[in-house]
Short mmCIF file of C-alpha atoms and ligand atoms in Angstrom, two decimals:
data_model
loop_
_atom_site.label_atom_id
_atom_site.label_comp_id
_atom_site.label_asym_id
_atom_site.label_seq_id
_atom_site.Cartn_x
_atom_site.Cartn_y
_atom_site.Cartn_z
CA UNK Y 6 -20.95 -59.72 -39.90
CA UNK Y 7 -21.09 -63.35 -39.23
CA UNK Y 8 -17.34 -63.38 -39.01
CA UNK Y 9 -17.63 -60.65 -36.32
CA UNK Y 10 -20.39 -62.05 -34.44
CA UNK Y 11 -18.49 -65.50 -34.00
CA UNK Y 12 -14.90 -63.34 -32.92
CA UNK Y 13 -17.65 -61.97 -30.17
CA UNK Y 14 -18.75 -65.36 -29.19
CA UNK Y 15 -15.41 -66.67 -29.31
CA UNK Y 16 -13.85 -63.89 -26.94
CA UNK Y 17 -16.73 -63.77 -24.81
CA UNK Y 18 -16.41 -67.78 -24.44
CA UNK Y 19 -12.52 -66.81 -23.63
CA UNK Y 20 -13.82 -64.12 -20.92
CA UNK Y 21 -15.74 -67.50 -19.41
CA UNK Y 22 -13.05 -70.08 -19.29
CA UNK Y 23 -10.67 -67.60 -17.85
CA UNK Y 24 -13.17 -66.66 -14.85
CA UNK Y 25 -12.23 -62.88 -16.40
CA UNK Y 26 -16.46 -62.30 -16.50
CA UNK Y 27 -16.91 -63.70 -13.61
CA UNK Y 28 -13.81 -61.40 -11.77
CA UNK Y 29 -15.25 -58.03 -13.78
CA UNK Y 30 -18.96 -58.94 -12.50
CA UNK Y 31 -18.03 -59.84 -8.98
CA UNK Y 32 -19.55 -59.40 -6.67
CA UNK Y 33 -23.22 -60.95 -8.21
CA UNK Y 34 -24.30 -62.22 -4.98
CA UNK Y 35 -23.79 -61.71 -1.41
CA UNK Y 36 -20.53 -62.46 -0.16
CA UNK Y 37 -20.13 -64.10 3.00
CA UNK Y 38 -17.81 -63.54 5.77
CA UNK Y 39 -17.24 -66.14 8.19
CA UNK Y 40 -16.19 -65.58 12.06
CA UNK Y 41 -14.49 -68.17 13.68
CA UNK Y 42 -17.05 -67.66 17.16
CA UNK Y 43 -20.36 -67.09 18.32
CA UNK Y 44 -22.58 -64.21 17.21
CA UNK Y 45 -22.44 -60.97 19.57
CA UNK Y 46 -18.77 -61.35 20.72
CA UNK Y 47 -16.10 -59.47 19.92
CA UNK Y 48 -14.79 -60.93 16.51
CA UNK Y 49 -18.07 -60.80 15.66
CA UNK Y 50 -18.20 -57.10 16.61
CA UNK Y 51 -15.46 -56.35 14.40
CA UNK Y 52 -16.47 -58.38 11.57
CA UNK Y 53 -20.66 -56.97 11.55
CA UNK Y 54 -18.91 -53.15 11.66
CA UNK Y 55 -16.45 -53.69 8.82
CA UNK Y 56 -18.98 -55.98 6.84
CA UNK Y 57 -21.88 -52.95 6.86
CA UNK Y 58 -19.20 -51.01 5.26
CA UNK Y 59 -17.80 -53.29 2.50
CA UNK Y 60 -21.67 -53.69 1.59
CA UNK Y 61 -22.11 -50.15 0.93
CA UNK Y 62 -18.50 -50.73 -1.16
CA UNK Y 63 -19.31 -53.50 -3.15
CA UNK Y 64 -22.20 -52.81 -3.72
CA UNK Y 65 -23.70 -56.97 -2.37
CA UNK Y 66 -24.45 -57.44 0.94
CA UNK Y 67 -21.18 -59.06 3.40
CA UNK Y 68 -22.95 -61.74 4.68
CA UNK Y 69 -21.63 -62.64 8.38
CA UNK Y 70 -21.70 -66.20 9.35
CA UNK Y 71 -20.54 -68.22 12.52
CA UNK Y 72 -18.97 -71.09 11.77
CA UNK Y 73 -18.11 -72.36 15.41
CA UNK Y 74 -15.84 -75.08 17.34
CA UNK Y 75 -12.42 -75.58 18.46
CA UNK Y 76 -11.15 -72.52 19.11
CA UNK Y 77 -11.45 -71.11 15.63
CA UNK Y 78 -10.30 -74.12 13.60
CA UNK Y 79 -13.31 -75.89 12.41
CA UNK Y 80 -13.97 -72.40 10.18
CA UNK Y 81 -10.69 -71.99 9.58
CA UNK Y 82 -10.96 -75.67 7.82
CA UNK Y 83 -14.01 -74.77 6.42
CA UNK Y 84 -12.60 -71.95 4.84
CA UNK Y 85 -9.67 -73.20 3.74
CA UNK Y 86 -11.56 -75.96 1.80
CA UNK Y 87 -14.34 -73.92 0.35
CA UNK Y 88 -14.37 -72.77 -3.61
CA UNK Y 89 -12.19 -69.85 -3.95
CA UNK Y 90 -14.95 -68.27 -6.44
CA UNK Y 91 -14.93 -64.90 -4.54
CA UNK Y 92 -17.61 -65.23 -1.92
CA UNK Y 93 -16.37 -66.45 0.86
CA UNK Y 94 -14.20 -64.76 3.19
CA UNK Y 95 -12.29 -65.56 6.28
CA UNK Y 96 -11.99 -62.92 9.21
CA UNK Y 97 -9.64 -64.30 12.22
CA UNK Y 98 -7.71 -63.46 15.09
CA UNK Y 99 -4.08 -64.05 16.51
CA UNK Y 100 -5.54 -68.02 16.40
CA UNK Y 101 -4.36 -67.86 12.98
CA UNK Y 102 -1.20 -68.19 14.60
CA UNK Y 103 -1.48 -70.40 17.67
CA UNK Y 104 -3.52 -72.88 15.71
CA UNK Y 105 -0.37 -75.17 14.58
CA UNK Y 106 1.56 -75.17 17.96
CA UNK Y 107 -2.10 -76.14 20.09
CA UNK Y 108 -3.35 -79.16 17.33
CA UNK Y 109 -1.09 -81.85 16.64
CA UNK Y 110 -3.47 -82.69 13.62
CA UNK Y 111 -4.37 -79.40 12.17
CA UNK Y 112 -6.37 -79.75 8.55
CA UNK Y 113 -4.94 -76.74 7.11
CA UNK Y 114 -1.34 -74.74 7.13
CA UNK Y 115 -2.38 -71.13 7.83
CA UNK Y 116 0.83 -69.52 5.50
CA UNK Y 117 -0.12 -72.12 2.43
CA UNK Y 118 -3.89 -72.83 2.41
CA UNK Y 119 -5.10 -69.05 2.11
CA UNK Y 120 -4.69 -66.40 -0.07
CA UNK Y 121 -4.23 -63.11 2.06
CA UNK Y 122 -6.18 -59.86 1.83
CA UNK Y 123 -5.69 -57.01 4.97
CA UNK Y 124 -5.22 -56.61 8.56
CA UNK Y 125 -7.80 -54.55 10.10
CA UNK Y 126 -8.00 -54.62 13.52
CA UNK Y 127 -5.74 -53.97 16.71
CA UNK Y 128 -7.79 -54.72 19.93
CA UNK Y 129 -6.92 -54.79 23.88
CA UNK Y 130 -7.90 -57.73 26.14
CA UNK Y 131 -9.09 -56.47 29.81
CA UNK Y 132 -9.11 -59.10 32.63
CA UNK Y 133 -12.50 -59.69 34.26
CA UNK Y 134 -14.27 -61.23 36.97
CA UNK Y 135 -17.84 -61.92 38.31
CA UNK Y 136 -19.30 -59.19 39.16
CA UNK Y 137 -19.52 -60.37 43.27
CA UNK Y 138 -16.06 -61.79 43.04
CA UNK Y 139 -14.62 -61.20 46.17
CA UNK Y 140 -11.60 -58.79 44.76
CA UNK Y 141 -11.52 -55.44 44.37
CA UNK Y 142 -8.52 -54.85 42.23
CA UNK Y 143 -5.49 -56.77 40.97
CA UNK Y 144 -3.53 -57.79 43.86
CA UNK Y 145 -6.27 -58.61 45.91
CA UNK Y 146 -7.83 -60.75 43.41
CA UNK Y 147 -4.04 -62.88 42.64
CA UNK Y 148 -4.04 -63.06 46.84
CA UNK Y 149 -7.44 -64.37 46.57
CA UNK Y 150 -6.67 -67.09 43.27
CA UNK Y 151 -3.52 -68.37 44.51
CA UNK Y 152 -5.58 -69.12 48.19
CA UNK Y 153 -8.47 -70.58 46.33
CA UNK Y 154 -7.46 -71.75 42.95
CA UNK Y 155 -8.70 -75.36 43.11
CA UNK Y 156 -12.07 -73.75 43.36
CA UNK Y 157 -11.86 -71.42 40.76
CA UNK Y 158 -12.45 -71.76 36.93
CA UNK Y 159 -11.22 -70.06 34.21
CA UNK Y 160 -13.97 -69.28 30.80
CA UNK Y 161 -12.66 -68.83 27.37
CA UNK Y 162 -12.98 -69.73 23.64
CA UNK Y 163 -11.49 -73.30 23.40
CA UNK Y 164 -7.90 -73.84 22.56
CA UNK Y 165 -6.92 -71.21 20.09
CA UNK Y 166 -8.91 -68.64 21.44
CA UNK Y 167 -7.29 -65.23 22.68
CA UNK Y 168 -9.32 -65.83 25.96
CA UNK Y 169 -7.62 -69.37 26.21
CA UNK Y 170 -3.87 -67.83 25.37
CA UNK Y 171 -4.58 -64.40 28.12
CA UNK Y 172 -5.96 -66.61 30.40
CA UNK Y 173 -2.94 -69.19 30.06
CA UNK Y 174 -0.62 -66.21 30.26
CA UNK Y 175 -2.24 -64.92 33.19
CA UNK Y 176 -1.86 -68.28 35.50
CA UNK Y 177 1.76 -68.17 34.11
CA UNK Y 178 2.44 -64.86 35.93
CA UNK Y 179 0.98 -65.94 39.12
CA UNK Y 180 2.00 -69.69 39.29
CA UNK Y 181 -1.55 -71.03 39.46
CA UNK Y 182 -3.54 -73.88 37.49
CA UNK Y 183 -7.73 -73.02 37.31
CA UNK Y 184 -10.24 -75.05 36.03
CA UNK Y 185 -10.99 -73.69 32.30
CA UNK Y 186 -14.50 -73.87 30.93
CA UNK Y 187 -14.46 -73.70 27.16
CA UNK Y 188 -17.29 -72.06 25.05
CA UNK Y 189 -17.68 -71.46 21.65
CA UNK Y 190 -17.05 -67.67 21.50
CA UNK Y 191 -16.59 -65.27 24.61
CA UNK Y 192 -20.38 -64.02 23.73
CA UNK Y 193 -21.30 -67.09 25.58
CA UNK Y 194 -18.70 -67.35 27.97
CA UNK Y 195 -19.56 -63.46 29.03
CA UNK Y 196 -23.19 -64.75 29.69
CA UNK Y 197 -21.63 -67.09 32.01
CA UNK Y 198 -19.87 -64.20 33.95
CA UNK Y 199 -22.37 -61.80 33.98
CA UNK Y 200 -24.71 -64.88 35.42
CA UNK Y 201 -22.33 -65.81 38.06
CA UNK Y 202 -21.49 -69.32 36.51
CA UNK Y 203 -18.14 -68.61 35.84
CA UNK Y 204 -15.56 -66.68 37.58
CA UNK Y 205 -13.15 -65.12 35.41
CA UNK Y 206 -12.20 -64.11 31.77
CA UNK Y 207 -10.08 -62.33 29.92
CA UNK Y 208 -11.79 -60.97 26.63
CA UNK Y 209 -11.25 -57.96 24.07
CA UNK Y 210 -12.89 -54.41 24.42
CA UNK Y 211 -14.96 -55.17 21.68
CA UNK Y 212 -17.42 -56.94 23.72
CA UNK Y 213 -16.39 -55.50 27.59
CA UNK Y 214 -15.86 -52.01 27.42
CA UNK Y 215 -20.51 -51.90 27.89
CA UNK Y 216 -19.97 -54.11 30.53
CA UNK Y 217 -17.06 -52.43 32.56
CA UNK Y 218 -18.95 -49.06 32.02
CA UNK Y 219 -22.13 -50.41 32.97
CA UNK Y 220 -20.21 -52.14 36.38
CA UNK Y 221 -21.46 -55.51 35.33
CA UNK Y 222 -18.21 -57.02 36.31
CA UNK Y 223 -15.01 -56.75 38.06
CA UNK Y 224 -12.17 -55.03 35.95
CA UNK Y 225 -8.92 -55.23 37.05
CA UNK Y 226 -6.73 -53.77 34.12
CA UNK Y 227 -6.15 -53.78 30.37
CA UNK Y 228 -2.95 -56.23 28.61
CA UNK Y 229 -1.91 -53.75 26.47
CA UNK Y 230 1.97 -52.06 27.05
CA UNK Y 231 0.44 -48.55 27.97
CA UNK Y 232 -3.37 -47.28 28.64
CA UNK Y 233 -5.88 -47.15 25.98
CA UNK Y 234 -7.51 -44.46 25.17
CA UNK Y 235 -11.29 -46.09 25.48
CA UNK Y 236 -10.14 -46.45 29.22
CA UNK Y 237 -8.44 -43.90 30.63
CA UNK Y 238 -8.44 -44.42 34.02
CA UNK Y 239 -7.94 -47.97 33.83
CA UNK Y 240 -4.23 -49.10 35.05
CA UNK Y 241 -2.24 -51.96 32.60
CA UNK Y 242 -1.83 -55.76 33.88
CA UNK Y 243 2.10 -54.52 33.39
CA UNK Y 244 1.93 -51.24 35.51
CA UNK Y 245 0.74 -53.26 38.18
CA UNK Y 246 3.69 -55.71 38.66
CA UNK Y 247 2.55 -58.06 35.83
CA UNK Y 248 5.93 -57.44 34.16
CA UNK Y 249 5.88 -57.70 30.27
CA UNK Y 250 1.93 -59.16 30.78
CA UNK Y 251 0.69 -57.85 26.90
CA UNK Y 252 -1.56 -58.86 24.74
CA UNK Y 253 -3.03 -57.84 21.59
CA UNK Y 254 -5.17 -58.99 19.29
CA UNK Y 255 -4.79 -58.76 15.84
CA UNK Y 256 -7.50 -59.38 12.65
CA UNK Y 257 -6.81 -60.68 9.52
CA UNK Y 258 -8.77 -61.37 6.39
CA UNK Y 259 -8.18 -64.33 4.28
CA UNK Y 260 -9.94 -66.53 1.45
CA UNK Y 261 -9.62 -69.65 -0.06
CA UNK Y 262 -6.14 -70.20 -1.99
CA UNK Y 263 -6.77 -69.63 -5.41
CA UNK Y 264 -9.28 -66.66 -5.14
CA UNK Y 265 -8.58 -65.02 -7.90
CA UNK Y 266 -6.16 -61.96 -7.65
CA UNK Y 267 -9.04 -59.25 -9.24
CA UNK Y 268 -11.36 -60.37 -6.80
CA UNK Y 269 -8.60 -60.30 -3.52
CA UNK Y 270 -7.35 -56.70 -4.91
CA UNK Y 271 -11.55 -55.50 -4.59
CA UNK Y 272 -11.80 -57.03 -1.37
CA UNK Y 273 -8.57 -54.96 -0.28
CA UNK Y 274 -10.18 -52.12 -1.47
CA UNK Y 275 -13.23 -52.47 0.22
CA UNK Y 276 -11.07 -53.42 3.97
CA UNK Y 277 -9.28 -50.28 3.19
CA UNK Y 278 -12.68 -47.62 2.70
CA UNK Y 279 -14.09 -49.34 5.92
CA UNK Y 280 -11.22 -48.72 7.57
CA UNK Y 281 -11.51 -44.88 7.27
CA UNK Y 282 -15.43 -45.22 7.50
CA UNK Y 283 -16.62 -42.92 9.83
CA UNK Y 284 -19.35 -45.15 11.12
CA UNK Y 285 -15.88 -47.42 11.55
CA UNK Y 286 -13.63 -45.94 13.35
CA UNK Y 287 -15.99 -44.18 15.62
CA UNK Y 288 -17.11 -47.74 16.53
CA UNK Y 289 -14.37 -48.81 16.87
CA UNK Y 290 -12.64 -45.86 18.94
CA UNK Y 291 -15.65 -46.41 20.98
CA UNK Y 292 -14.37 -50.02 21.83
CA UNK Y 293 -10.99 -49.54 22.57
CA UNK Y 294 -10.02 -50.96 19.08
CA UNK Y 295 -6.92 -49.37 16.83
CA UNK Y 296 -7.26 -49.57 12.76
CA UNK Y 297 -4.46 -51.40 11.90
CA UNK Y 298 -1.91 -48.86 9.94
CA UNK Y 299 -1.79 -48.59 6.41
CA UNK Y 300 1.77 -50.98 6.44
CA UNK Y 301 -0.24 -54.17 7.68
CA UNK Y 302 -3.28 -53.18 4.69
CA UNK Y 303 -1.21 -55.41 2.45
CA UNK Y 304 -1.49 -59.20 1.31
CA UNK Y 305 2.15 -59.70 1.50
CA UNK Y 306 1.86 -57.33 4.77
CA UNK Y 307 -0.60 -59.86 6.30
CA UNK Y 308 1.64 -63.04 5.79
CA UNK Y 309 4.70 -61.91 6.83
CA UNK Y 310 2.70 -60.34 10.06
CA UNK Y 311 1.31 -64.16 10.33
CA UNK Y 312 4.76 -65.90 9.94
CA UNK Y 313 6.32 -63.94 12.89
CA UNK Y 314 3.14 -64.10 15.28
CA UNK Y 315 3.67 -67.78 14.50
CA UNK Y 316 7.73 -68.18 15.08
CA UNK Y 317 6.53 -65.96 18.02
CA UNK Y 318 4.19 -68.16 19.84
CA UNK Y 319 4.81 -71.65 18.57
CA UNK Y 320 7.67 -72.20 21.13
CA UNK Y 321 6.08 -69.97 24.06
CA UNK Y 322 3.02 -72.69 23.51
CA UNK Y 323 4.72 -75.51 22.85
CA UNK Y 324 6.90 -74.87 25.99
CA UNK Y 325 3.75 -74.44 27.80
CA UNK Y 326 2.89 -78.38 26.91
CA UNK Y 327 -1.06 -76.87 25.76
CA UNK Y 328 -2.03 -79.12 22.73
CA UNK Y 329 -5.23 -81.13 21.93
CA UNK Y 330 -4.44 -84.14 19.89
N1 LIG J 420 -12.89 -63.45 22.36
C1 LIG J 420 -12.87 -64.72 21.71
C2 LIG J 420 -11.54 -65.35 21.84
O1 LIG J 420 -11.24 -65.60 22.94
C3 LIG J 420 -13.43 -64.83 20.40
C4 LIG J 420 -14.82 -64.33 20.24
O2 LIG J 420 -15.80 -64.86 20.76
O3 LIG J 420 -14.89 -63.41 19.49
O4 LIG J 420 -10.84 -65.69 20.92
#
């Protein structure tokens, strides 16, 4: 009996050291989710819909929080230097790519310093302006920014931000140089527009499909290849002589390196059941925004998705000379 006890003690002491308790029991505690940018935008969108889900999964509550600055890098540090004990969680954007061509001194390497868990997301960008900007569709307003552009300014999410790289893109096609104002998530930088402060921005569906519906702004086309669904009627950046003008974003999930593999394989999981939630994908249909198929669900899926978005843009951006020091 004693013998037996002390073989229970013993394994159970095993279970500890290993972190094998700690995996079967996870998760204990809430698990938190951080988004690169403010609260109310469109990462944030994506993350709150996925995280009400995965808390009906796992049974804790996903805990969203906004860990803001540069552009998505300061949580992406954050993250990537955070104990990989299971409850904390990393949901970014294409920035995850962009990151190592636009810092010189980035603290992290995006491929090394994570351990992977899903895709999730595929979302359009739609190019907007003030709602009094004096353009009513897309070649008036490129007449009107290549007359005025010295006056004009340009919002978007800091360096690393999809708004920065569309909006970069977009002065690219039309030869012109605007004034950027940089917030700390578009949630912000929409405020701006829809006040009048700023004059354009380019920003996903996720947070401007309400306001193009509601005619809070000017809309002049979406960046995907062909029309989304969400917006019928509304023409592409391409199909209007912006040859080749796409852009998508993607969303991946990533924790700490060294999360343990039980604990990344649950997480997976629980990506995946949101994914076909119906609370999910109406939301998301509703938004313009495409679940990502079930070939980018995978760890390896996600990093080798990563590596070519960043082969992909490194030398578009670093021909571009964009770059903070
Ligand atoms: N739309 C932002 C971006 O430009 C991010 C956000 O606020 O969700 O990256």
């Amino acid at each position: 009996m004693i013998f037996r006890r002390s073989l229970l003690f013993a394994s159970l002491a095993a279970m500890c050291a290993t972190g094998a308790w700690a995996q079967s029991a996870w998760p204990s505690k809430p698990v938190s989710l951080i988004v690169p940018f403010a609260a109310g935008g469109p990462t944030d969108v994506v993350a709150r819909s996925l995280a009400a889900s995965m808390s009906r999964t796992l049974g804790q509550t996903v805990l969203v929080e906004n860990k803001l600055g540069a552009g998505g890098t300061v949580a992406a540090s954050y993250v990537a230097r955070a104990a990989p004990d299971g409850y904390t969680f990393f949901i970014h954007h294409n920035g995850m790519a962009t990151a190592p061509a636009l810092y010189r001194k980035l603290a992290y390497n995006p491929l090394t310093d994570f351990e992977f868990v899903s895709q999730a997301v595929d979302v359009p960008m739609t190019l907007l302006a003030r709602k009094d900007f004096p353009a009513n569709n897309l070649q008036e307003m490129i007449a009107y920014v290549r007359a005025n552009q010295s006056k004009i300014n340009l919002a978007n999410a800091g360096l690393g931000a999809v708004s920065q790289l569309c909006g970069m893109m977009f002065e690219r096609a039309i030869g012109v140089k605007l004034t950027a104002v940089p917030f700390q998530g578009t949630a912000p930088a929409m405020n701006a527009l829809l006040g009048g402060q700023v004059d354009i921005l380019c920003d996903q569906t996720t947070q401007t499909i309400p306001q193009i519906k509601a005619g809070a702004v000017k809309f002049y086309g979406v960046t995907t290849r062909n029309r989304i669904k969400a917006l019928p009627d509304a023409p592409t950046l391409a199909e209007q002589g912006l040859k080749d003008f796409e852009v998508i974003v993607w969303h991946g999930i990533y924790a700490p390196k060294g999360t343990p593999k039980p604990i990344l394989e649950k997480m997976n999981a629980a990506v995946r059941t949101a994914l076909k939630d119906p609370d999910v994908t109406r939301r998301m249909a509703d938004l313009g925004a495409e679940i990502a198929p079930d070939s980018k669900l995978s760890p390896e899926g996600l990093h080798s998705w990563l590596k070519s978005e960043i082969d992909k843009w490194g030398p578009i951006i670093r021909a571009s000379g964009t770059f903070a020091d």
